[in-house]
Coordinates of C-alpha atoms in Angstrom, one line a residue:
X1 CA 55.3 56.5 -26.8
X2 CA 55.7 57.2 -30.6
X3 CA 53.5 54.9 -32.6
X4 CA 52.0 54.9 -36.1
X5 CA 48.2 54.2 -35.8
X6 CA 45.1 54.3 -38.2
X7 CA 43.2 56.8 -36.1
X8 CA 39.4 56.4 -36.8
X9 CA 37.2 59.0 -35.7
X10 CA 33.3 59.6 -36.6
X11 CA 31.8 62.9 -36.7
X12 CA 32.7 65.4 -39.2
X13 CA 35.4 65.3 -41.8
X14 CA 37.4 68.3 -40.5
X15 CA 40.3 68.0 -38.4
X16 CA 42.3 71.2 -37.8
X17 CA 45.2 69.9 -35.8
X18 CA 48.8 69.6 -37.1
X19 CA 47.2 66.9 -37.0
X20 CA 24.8 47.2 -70.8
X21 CA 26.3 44.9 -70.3
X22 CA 24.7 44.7 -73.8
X23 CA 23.4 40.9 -73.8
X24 CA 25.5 38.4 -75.6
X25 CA 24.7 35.8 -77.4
X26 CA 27.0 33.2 -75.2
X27 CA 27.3 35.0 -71.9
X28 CA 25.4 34.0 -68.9
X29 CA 25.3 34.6 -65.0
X30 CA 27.8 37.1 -64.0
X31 CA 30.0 36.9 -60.7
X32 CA 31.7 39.8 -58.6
X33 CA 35.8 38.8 -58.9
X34 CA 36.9 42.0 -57.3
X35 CA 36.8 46.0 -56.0
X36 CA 37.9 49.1 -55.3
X37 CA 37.5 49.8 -51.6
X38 CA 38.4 53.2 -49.8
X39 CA 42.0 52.2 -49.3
X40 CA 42.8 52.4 -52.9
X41 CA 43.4 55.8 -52.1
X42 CA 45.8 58.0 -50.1
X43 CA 44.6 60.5 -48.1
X44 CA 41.0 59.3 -48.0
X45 CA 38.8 59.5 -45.1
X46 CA 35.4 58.2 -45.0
X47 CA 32.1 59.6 -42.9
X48 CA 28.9 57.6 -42.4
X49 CA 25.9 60.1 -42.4
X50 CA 22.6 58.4 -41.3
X51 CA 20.2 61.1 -42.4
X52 CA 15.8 61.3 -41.8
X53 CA 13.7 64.4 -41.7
X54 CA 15.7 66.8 -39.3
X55 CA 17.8 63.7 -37.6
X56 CA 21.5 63.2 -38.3
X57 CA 23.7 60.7 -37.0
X58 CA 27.4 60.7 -38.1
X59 CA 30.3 58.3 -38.3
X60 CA 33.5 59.1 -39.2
X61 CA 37.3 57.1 -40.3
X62 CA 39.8 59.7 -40.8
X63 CA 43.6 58.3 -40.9
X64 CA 46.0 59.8 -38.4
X65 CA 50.1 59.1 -38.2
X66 CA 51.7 60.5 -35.1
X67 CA 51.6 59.8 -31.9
X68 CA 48.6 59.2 -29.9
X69 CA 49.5 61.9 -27.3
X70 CA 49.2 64.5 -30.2
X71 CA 46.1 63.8 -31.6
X72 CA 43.0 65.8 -31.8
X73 CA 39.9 67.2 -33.8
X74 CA 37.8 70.2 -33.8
X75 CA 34.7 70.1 -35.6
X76 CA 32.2 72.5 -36.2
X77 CA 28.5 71.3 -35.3
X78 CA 25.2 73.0 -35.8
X79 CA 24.0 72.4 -32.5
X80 CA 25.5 71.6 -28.6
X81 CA 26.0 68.3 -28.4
X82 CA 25.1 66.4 -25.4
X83 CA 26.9 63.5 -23.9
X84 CA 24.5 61.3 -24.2
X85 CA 24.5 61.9 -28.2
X86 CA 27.6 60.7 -28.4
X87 CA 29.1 57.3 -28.1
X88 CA 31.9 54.8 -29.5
X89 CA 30.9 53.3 -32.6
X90 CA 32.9 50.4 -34.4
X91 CA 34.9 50.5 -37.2
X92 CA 33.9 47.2 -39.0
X93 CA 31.0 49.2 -39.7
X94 CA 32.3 51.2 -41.7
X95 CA 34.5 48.6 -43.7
X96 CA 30.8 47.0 -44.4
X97 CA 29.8 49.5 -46.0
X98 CA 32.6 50.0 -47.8
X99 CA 33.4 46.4 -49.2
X100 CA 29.1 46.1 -49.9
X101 CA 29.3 49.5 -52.2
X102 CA 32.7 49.4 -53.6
X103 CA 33.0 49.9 -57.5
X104 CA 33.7 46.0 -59.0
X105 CA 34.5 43.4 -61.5
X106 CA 32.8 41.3 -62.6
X107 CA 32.9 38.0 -64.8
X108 CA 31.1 36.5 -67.0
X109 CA 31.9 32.8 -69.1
X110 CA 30.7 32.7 -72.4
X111 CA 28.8 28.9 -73.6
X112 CA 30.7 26.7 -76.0
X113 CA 28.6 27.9 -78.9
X114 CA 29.6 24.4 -80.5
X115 CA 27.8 22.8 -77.1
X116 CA 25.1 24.7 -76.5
X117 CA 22.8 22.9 -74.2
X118 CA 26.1 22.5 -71.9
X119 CA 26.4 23.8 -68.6
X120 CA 26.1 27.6 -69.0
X121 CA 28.9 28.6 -66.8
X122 CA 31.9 27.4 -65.4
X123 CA 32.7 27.7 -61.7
X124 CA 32.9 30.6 -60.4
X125 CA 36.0 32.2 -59.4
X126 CA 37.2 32.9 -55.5
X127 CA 36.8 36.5 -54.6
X128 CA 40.3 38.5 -55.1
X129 CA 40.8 41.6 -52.9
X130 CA 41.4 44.5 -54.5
X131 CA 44.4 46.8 -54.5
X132 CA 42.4 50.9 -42.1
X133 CA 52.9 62.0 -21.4
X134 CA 49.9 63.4 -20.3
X135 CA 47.6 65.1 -22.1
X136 CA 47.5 68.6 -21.4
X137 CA 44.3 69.3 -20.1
X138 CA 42.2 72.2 -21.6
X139 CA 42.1 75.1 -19.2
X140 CA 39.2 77.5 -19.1
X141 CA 41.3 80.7 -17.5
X142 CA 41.0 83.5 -19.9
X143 CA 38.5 81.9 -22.5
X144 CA 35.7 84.7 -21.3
X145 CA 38.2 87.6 -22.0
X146 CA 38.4 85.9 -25.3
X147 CA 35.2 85.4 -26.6
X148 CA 35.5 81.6 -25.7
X149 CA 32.9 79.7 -23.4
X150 CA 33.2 75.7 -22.8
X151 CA 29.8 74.8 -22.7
X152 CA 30.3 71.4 -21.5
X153 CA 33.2 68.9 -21.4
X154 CA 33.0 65.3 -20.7
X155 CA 34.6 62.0 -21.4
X156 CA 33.3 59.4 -23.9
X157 CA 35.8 56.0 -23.1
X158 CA 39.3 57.3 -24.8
X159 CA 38.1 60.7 -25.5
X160 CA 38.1 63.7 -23.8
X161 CA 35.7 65.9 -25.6
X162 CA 34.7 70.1 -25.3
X163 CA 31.7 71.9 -26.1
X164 CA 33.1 75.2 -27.8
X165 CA 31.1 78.3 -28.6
X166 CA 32.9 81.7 -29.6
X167 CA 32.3 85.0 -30.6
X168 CA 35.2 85.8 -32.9
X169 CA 37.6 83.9 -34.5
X170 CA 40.8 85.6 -33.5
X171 CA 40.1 84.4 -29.6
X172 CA 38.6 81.2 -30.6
X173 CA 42.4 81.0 -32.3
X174 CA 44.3 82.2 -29.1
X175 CA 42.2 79.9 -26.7
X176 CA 43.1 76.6 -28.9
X177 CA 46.9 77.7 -29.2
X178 CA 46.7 78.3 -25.0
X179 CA 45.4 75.1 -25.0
X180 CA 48.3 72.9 -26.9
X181 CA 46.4 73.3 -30.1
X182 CA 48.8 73.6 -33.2
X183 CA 46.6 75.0 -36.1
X184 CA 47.2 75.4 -39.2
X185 CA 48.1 78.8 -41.0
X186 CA 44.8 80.4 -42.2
X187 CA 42.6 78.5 -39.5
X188 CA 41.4 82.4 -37.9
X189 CA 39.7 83.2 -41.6
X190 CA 38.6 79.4 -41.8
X191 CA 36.9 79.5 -38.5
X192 CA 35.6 82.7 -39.1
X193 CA 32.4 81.9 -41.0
X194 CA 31.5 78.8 -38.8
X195 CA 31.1 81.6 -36.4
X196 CA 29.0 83.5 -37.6
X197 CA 26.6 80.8 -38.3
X198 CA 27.0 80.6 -34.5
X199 CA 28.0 76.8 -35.1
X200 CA 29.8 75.3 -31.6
X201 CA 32.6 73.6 -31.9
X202 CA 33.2 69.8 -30.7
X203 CA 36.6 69.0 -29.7
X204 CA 38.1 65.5 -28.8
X205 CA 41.3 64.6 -27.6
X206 CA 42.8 61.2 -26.0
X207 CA 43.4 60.3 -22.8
X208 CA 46.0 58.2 -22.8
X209 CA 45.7 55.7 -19.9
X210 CA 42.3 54.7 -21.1
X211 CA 43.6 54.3 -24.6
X212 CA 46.4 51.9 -23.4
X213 CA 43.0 50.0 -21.0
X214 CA 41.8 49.2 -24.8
X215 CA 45.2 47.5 -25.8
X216 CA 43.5 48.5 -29.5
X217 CA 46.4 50.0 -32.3
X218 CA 43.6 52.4 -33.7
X219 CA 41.4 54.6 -32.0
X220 CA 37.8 53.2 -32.4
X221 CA 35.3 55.7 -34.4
X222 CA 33.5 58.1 -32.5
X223 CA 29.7 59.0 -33.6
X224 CA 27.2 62.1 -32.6
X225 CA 23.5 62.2 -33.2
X226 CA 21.8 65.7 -33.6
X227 CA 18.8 67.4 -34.7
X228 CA 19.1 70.4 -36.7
X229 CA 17.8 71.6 -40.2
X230 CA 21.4 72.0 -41.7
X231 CA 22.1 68.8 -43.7
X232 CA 26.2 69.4 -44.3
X233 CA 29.6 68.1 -43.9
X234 CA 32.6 71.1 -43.0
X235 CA 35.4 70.0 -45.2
X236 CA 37.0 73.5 -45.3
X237 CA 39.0 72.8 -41.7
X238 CA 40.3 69.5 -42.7
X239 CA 41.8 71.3 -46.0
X240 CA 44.4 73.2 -43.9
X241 CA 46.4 70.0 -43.5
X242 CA 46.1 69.0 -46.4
X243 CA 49.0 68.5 -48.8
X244 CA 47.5 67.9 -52.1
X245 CA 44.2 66.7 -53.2
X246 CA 42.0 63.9 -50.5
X247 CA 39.5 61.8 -51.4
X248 CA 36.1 61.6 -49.2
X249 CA 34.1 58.6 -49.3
X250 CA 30.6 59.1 -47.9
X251 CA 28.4 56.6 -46.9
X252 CA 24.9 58.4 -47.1
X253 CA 22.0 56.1 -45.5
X254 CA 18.1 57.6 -45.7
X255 CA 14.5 55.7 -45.3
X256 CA 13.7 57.9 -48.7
X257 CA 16.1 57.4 -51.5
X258 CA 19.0 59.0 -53.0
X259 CA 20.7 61.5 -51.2
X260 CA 22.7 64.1 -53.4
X261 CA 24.6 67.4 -53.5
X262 CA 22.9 70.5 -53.2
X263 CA 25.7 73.2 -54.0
X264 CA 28.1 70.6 -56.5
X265 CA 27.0 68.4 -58.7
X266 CA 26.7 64.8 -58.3
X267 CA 27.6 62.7 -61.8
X268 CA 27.5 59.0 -62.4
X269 CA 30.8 57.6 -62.3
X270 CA 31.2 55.7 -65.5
X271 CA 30.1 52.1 -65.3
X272 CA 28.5 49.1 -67.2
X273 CA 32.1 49.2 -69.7
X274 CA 33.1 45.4 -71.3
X275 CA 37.4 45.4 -70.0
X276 CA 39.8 42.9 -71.0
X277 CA 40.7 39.9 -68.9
X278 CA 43.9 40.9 -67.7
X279 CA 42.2 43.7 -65.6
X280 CA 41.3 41.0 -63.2
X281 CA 44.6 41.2 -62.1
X282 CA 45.0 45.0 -61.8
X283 CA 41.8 46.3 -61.0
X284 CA 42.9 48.5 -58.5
X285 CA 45.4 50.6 -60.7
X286 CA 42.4 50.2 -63.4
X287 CA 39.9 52.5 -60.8
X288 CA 42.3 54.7 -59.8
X289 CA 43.1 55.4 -63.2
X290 CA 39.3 55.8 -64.0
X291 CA 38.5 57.7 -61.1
X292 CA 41.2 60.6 -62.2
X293 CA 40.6 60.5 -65.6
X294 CA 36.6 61.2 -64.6
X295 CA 38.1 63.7 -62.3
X296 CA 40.1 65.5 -64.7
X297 CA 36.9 65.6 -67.5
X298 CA 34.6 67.3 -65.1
X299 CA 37.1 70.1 -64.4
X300 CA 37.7 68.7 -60.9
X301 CA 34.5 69.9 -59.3
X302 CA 32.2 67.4 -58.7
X303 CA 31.0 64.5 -56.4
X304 CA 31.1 60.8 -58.0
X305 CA 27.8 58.8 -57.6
X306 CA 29.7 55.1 -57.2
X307 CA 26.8 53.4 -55.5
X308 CA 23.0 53.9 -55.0
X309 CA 20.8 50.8 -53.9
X310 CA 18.6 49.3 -51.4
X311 CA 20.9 47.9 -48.6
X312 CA 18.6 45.0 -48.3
X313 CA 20.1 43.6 -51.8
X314 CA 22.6 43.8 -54.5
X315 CA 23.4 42.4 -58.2
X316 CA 26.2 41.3 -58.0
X317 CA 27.1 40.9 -54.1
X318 CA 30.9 42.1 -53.8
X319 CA 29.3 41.1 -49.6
X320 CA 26.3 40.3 -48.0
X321 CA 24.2 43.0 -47.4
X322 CA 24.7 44.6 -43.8
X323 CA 22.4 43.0 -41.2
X324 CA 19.6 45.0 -39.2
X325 CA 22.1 45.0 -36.5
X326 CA 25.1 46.5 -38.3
X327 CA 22.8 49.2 -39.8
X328 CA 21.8 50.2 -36.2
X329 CA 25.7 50.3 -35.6
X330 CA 25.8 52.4 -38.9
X331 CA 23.4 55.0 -37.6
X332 CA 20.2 53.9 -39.1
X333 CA 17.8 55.3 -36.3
X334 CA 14.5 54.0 -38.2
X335 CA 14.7 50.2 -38.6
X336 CA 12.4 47.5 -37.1
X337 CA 13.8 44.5 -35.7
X338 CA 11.5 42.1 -38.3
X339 CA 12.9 43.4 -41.8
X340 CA 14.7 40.0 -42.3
X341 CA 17.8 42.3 -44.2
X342 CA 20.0 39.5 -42.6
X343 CA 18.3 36.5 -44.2
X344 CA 19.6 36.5 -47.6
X345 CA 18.5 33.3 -48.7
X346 CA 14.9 34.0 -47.4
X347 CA 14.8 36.0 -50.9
X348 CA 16.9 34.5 -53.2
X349 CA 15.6 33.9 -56.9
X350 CA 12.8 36.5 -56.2
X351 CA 12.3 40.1 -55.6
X352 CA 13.9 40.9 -51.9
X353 CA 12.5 42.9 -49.3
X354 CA 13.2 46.3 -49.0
X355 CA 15.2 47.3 -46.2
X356 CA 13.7 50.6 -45.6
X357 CA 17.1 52.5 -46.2
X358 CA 18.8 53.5 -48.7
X359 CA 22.9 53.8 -49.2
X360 CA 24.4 56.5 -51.4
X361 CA 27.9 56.2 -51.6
X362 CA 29.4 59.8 -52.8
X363 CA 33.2 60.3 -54.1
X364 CA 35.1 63.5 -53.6
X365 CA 38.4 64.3 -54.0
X366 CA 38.7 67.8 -53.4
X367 CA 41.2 70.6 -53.5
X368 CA 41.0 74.4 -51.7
X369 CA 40.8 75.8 -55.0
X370 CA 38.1 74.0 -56.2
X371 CA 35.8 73.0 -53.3
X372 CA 35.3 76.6 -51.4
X373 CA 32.2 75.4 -49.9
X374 CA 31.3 72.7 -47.4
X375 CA 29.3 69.6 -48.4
X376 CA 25.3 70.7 -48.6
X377 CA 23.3 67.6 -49.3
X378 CA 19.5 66.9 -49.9
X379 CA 17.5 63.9 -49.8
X380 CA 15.4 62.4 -52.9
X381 CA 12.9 60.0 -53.5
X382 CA 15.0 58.3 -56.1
X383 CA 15.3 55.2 -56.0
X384 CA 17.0 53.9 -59.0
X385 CA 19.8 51.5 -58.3
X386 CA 23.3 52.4 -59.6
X387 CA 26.7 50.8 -59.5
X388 CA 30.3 51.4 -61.0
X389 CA 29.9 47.9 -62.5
X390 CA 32.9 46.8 -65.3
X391 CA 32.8 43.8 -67.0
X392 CA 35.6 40.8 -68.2
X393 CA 34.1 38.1 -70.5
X394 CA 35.7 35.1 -70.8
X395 CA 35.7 33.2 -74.2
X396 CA 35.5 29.9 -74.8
X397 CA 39.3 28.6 -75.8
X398 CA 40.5 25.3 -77.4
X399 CA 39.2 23.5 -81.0
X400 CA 35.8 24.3 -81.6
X401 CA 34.4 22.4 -84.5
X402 CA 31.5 23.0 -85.3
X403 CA 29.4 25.3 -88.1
X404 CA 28.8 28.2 -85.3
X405 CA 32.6 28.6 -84.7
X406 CA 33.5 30.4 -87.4
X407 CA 31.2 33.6 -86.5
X408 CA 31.9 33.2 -82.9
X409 CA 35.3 33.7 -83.3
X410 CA 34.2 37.2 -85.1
X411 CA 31.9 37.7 -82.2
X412 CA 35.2 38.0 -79.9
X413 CA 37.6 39.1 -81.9
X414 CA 34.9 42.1 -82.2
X415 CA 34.9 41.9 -78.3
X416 CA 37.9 42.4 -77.5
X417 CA 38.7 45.3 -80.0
X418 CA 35.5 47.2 -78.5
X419 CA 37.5 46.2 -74.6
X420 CA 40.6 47.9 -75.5
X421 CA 38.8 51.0 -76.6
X422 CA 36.9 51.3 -73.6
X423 CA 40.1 50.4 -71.6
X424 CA 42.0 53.1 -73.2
X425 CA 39.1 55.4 -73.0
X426 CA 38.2 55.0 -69.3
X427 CA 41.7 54.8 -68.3
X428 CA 44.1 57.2 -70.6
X429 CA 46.6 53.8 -71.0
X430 CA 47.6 53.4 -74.8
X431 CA 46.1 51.5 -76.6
X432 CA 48.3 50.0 -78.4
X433 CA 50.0 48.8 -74.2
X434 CA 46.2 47.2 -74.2
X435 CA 46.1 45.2 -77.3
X436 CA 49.0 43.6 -76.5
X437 CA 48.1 42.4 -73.4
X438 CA 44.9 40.9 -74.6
X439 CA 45.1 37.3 -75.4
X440 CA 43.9 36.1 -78.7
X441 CA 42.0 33.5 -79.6
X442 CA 43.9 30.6 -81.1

């Protein structure tokens, strides 16, 4: 059976088989047109971490093409995980969280500054979305003569999942090759260190007949809880398959505040830039062009800060905030049922509740040249909201006759020579490609 699926899979990201706005004088409420969600971007995978104290629960997407038969993922995890700390999670979780913290547009309509008691804005535009045999069975003969003991296997729904612990890396090798696992060249020296922090190893494979039971096209996420000091994401297994540079989107959710890189830095990416109209229409070429040119100016070797806020709330809403419900789904281990998260309009036109967690939402692309350590993360107290926010202002068109017209014309004119600058800046396109798609005033 040779399919292409969108394998998702929560745990670790790590898979070794072959596997300001400065006010204006006419500009009013602003409206959230459109984003750049995860899928902007080959090779991306994105991992939920649901983080308090010494608590971790993880959720992980991570796209697979093959066939279902050949898939599988070894992870190295701190501790031995149990089955009952592991369970099927579902994936619309983790498109929440991505569509409520993607990087957006948004729109503001300036006032006719010849009417100006009129109706401040126009309506407001619809949302635009923005460019998801048998198995062989693992044997335990020879894994003692090899360093390798299984300490426990069991089945979670589709999966078929191993508890690994070994004592070298060379056997640990041999036992997965025995076993049908094709690893990558340079997984012995990868696997070597994980060992020595006497990490175990969690592997999951399929079984098929209750995969075909689900009559689902994608495998559904998978998530484990554990409780361990070690606050970090292995990304150096996943970089053996890699082909060129992947991008990680991490969903970081804490009771405290931000939650940031320990051993890389963490750097805003850039945000609150005036754009011209026309980006409405290719705003997903815009942010990919923004995200690499970032990339390229910090010498390739950072994590993007693309979100930070309380998930009870947002300004603008690209979606409504996740509900208690979906945060459990997410993870989020501390909530109380009361927090009325899910009742937006409980707190509209006032200060909202807080919903007692947190979301971070981290951007790496990394490379094994420039990431040679795993992901080490520490929680903040910060709470200061952020968002890659860009903004398209729409002036008012037609006569205007009237003894203010004349210097709001300059106004835009001004405008829009200040939005091809930061177009061109933010993006690398030429400038003189921007200015001619801008439209003039008439």
């Amino acid at each position: 059976m040779k399919v292409i699926i969108r394998v998702v899979v929560s745990l670790l990201l790590a898979s070794i088989f072959a596997l300001s706005l400065a006010s204006q004088a006419w500009a009013f409420c602003g409206f959230y047109v459109a984003g750049a969600e995860t899928k902007l971007f080959n090779q991306a995978s994105q991992v939920i971490i649901a983080h308090k104290d010494n608590q971790t629960i993880l959720t992980m997407a991570n796209d697979f093409q093959g066939a279902v038969k050949d898939f599988a993922l070894v992870v190295p995890v701190p501790v031995a995980i149990k089955r009952e700390q592991v369970k099927v999670g579902k994936k619309v979780i983790l498109d929440k969280l991505d569509a409520f913290s993607q990087p957006r547009l948004v729109e503001y309509f300036d006032q006719d500054p010849c009417q100006p008691d009129s109706e401040a804005m126009k309506d407001r535009a619809s949302p635009s979305a923005a460019p998801s045999a048998k198995l062989r069975r693992a044997r335990g003969d020879g894994a003692n003569k090899l360093g390798v003991t299984i300490e426990d296997k069991f089945k979670v729904n589709e999966y078929e999942i191993l508890i690994l612990s070994a004592k070298e890396s060379g056997g640990l090798e041999t036992w997965l090759l025995r076993n049908g696992y094709k690893l990558p060249v340079g997984a012995k020296e990868v696997l070597r260190p994980y060992i020595r922090q006497q990490m175990k190893f969690f592997v999951a494979k399929v079984d098929l007949k209750e995969f075909e039971k689900s009559g689902s096209s994608f495998l559904r996420p998978l998530q484990i809880a554990y409780q361990s000091p070690k606050f970090m994401l292995p990304i150096r297994l996943g970089m053996l398959n890699a082909k060129g540079e992947q991008d990680l989107v991490v969903f970081l959710l804490s009771p405290k505040g931000r939650i940031e890189l320990a051993n890389y830095r963490t750097v805003k990416i850039p945000t609150d830039k005036e754009v011209p109209e026309f980006v409405k229409d290719v705003f997903g070429g815009f942010y990919k062009d923004t995200f690499q040119r970032a990339y390229e100016r910090e010498n390739k070797k950072v994590a993007f800060l693309e979100y930070a806020w309380d998930v009870g709330n947002c300004d603008p809403c690209s979606s409504e905030p996740p509900t208690t419900e979906e945060l459990k789904e997410a993870g989020v281990f501390w909530l109380e049922d009361r927090q009325p998260i899910n009742q937006p309009q409980l707190w509209r036109g006032r200060r909202p509740p807080s919903s007692n967690t947190f979301i971070t939402r981290l951007h790496v692309r990394y490379t094994r040249d420039r990431f040679a350590e795993d992901l080490v993360f520490q929680e903040t107290s910060n709470q200061d909201s952020f968002q890659g926010r860009y903004v398209m202002n729409h002036p008012v068109r037609g006569e205007l006759k009237c003894a203010a017209a004349k210097g709001y014309r300059k106004q835009v004119i001004d405008r829009q020579f200040k939005e091809a600058q930061n177009l061109s800046n933010l993006t690398g396109w030429r400038i003189d490609d921007v200015r001619r798609r801008i439209k003039p005033l008439s």
